[in-house]
Tab-separated table of C-alpha atoms in Angstrom:
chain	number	residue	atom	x	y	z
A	1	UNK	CA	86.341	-21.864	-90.082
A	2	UNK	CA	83.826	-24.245	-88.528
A	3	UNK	CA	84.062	-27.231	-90.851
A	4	UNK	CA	80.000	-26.607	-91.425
A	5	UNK	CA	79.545	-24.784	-94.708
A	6	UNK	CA	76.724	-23.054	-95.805
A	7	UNK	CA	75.141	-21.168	-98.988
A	8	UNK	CA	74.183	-18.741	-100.210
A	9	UNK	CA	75.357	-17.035	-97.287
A	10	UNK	CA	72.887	-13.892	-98.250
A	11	UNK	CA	69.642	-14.348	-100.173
A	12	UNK	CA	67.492	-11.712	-101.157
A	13	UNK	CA	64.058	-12.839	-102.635
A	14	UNK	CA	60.857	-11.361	-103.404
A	15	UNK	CA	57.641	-12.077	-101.819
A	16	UNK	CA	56.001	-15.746	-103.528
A	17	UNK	CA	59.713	-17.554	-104.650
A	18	UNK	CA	61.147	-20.015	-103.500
A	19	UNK	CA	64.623	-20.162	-101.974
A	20	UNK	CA	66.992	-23.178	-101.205
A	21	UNK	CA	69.317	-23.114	-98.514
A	22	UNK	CA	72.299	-25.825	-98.586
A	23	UNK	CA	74.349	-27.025	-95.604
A	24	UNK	CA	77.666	-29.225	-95.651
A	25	UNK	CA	78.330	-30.943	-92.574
A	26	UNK	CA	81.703	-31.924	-90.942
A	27	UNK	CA	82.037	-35.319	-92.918
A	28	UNK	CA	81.908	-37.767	-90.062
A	29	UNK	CA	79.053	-35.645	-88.336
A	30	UNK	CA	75.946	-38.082	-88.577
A	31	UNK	CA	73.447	-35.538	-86.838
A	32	UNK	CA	72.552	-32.433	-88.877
A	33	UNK	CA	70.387	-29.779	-87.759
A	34	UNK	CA	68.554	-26.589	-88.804
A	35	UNK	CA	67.424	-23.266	-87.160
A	36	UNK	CA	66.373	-20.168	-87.524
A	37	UNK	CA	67.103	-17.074	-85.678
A	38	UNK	CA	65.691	-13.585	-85.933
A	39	UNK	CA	67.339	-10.568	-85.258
A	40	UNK	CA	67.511	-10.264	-81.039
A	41	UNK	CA	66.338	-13.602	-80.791
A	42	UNK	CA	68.169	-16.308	-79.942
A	43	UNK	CA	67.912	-19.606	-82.509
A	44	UNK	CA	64.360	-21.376	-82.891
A	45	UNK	CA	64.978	-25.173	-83.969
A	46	UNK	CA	63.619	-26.632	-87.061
A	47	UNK	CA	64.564	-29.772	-87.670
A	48	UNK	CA	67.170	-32.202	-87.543
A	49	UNK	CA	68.492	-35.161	-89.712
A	50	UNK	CA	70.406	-38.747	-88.277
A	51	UNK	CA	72.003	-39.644	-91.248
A	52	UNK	CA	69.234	-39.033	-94.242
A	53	UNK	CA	66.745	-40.064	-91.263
A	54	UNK	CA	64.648	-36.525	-90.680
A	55	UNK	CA	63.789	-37.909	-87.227
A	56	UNK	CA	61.883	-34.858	-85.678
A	57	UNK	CA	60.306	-31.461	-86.916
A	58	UNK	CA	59.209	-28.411	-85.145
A	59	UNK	CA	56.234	-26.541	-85.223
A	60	UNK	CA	57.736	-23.969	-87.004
A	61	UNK	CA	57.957	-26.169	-89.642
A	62	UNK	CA	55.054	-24.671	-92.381
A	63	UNK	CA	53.816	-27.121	-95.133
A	64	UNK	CA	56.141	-24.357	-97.043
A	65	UNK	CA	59.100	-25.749	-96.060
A	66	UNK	CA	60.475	-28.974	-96.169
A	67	UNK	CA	64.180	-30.652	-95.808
A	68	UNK	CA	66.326	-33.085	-96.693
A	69	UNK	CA	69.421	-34.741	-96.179
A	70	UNK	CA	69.210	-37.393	-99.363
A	71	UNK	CA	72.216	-39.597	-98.897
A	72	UNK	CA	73.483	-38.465	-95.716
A	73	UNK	CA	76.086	-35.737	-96.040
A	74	UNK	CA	75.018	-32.582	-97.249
A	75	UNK	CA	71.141	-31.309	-96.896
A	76	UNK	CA	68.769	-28.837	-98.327
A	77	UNK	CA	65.911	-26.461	-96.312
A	78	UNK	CA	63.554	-25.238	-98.976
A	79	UNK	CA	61.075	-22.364	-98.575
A	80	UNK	CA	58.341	-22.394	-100.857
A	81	UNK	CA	56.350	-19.398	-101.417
A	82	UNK	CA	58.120	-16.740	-99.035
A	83	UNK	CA	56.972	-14.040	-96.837
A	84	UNK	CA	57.894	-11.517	-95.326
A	85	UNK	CA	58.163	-13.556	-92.302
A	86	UNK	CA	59.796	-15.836	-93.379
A	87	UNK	CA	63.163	-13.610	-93.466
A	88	UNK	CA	65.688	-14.380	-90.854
A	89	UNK	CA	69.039	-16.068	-90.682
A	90	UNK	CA	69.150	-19.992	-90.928
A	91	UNK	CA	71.402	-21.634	-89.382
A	92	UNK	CA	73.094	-25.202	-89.998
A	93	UNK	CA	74.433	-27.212	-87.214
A	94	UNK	CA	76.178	-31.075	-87.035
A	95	UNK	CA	77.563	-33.567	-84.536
A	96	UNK	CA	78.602	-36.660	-84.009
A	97	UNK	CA	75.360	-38.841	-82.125
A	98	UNK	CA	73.020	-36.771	-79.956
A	99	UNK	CA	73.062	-33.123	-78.905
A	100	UNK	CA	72.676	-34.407	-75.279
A	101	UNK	CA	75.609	-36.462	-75.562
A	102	UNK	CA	78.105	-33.813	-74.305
A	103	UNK	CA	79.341	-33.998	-78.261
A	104	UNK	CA	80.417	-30.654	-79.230
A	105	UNK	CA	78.066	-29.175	-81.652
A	106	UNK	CA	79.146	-27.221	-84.813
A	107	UNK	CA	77.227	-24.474	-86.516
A	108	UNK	CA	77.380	-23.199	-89.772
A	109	UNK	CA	77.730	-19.154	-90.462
A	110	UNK	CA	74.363	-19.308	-91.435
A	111	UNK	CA	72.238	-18.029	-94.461
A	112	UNK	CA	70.633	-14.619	-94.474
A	113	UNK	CA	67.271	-14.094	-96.087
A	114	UNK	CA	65.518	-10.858	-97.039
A	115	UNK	CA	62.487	-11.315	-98.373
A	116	UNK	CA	60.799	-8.346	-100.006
B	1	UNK	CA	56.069	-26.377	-74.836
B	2	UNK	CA	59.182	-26.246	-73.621
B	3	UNK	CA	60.085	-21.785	-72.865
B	4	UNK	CA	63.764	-20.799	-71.563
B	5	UNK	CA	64.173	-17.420	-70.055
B	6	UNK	CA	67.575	-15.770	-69.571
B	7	UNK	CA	68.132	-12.213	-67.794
B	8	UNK	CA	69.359	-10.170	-68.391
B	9	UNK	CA	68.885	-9.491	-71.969
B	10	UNK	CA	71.732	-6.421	-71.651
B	11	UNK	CA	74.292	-5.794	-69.335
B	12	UNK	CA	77.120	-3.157	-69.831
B	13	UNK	CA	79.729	-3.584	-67.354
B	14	UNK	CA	83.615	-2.439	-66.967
B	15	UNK	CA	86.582	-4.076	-68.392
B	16	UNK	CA	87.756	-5.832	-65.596
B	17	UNK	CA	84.368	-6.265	-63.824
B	18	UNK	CA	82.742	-9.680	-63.333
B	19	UNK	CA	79.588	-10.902	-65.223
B	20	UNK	CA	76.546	-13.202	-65.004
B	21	UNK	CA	73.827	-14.392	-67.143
B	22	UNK	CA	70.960	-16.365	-65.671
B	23	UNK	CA	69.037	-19.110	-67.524
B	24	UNK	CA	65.440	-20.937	-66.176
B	25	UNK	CA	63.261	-23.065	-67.896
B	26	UNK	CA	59.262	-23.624	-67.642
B	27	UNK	CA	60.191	-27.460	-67.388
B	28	UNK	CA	62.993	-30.099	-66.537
B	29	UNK	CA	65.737	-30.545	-68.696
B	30	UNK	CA	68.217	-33.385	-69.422
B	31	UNK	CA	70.746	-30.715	-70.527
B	32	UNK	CA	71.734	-27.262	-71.244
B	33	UNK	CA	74.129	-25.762	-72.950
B	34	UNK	CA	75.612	-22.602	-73.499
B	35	UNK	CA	76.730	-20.453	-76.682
B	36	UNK	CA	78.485	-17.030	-77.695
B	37	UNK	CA	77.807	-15.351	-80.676
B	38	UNK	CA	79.968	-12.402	-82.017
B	39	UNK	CA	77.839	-9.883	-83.450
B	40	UNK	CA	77.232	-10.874	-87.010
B	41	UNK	CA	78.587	-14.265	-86.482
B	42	UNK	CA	77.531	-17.811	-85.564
B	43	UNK	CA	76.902	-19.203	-82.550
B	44	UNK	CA	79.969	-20.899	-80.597
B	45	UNK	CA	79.553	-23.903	-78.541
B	46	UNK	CA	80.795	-23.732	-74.962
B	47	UNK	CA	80.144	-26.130	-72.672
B	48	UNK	CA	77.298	-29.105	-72.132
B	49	UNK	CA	76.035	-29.743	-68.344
B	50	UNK	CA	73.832	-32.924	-67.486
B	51	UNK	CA	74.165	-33.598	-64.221
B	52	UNK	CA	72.038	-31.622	-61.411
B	53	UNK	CA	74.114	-29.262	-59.167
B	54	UNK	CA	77.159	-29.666	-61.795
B	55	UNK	CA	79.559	-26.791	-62.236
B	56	UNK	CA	82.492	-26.642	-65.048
B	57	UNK	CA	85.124	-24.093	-65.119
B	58	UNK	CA	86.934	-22.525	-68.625
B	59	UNK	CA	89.192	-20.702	-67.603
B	60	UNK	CA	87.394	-17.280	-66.253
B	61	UNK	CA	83.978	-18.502	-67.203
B	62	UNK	CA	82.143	-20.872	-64.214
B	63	UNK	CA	78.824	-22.800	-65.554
B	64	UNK	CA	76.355	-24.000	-62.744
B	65	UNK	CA	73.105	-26.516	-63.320
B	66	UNK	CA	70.596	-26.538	-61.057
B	67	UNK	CA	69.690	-29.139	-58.537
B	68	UNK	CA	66.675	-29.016	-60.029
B	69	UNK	CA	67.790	-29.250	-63.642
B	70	UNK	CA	65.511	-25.853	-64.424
B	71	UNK	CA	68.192	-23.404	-63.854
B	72	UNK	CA	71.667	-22.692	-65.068
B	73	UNK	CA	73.830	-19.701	-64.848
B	74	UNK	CA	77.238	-18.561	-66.818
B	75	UNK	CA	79.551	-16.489	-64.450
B	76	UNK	CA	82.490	-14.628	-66.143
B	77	UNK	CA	85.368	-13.469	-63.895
B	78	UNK	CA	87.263	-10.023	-64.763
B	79	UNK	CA	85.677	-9.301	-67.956
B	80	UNK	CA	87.735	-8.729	-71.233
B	81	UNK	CA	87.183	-6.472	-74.549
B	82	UNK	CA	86.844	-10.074	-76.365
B	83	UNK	CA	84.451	-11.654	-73.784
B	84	UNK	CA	82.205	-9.015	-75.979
B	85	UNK	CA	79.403	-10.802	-77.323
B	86	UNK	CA	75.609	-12.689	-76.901
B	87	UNK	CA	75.632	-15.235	-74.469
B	88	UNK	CA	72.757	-18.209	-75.102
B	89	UNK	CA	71.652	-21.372	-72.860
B	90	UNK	CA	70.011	-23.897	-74.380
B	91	UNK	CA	68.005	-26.449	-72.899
B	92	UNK	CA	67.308	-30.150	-73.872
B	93	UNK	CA	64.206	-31.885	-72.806
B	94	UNK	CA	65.379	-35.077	-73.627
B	95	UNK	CA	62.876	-38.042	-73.941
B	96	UNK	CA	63.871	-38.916	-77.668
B	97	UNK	CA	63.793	-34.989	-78.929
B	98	UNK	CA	66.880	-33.643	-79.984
B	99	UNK	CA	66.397	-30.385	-80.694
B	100	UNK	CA	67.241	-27.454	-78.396
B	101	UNK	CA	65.272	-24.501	-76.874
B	102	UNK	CA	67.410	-21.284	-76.721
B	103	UNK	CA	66.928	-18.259	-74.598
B	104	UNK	CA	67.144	-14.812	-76.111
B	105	UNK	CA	70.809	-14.351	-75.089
B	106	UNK	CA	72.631	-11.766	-72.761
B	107	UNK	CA	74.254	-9.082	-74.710
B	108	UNK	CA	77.393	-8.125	-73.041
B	109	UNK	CA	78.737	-5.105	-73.980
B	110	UNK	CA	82.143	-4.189	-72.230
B	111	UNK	CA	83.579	-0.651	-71.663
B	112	UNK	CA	87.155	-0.140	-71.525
């Protein structure tokens, strides 16, 4: 057990709906990030919150998805309008302050999506 | 942007044999990091390295930056059935991003 909680763990959608992905930080972890990862592939990077600050997004980033992290604590990846590409594992990560800090850095078990 | 290679992307060696994983990146970094990830799990955080030339020990496993900050490599002594697993580096480019650039792992697979 991580302490960084994520669900649905498995999602299986069709092609055109929309999913939502949720992620619970460790409580006192201000810094929340998201990636993805593909099957042989190691994990792409998304996006990451400072508190409900989204304070940098990757290119990976389609106008189809967007995040949030509303008051802080837990946060939401939304993927409008799937594809078949869009199907991959995301995965949820926290900290305390920056990545490069030496912090350690917590992921989540992530969330599998099929999309069909 | 930013690309992070890492060889081997397999290697199959002996129980008891020693292992290495290589990491280089197209650019300078201000960190990198290094992960293992069971299959079907999550990646695990190991170990952070900042400094150029720095090298950490846990236990069996030796990390080593670059004194160029481009390269890193994870060196596993005497390998064991539950060293089994994808080994990652990750590389921070620092300058107010955050986020981190992984390599496509080295699968070690261990035969007893």
């Amino acid at each position: 057990d991580t302490g960084v909680s994520q669900n649905p763990r498995h999602k299986i959608t069709k092609r055109g709906q929309n999913v939502t992905f949720r992620c619970d930080p460790i409580s006192e972890h201000n810094r929340l990030y998201w990636y993805r990862q593909t099957l042989g592939q190691g994990p792409e990077f998304l996006t990451y919150f400072q508190n409900e600050a989204q304070l940098e997004k990757s290119r990976l980033l389609s106008d189809r998805f967007s995040a949030e992290r509303p008051k802080g604590s837990f946060s939401t990846l939304e993927i409008q309008r799937t594809e078949q590409g869009d199907s991959a594992m995301y995965l949820c990560a926290s900290t305390v302050g920056q990545m490069s800090s030496g912090n350690t850095i917590y992921f989540g078990e992530g969330s599998w999506l099929t999309v069909v | 942007g930013q690309q992070v290679m890492q060889i081997p992307q397999y290697q199959h060696v002996q129980e008891g044999e020693d292992f290495t994983t290589y990491c280089n990146s197209s650019t300078t970094l201000s960190n990198i990091q290094w992960y293992k990830q069971r299959p079907g799990g999550h990646p695990v955080f190991l170990i952070q390295l900042v400094k150029s030339g720095e090298v950490k020990k846990q236990k069996r496993l030796t990390f080593q930056f670059g004194e160029a900050k481009k390269n890193s490599s994870l060196h596993i002594t005497a390998t064991q059935t539950t060293d089994v697993g994808t080994y990652f580096c990750a590389g921070g480019s620092g300058g107010g991003a955050d986020g981190l650039t992984f390599g496509k792992g080295t699968h070690l697979i261990i035969q007893p």
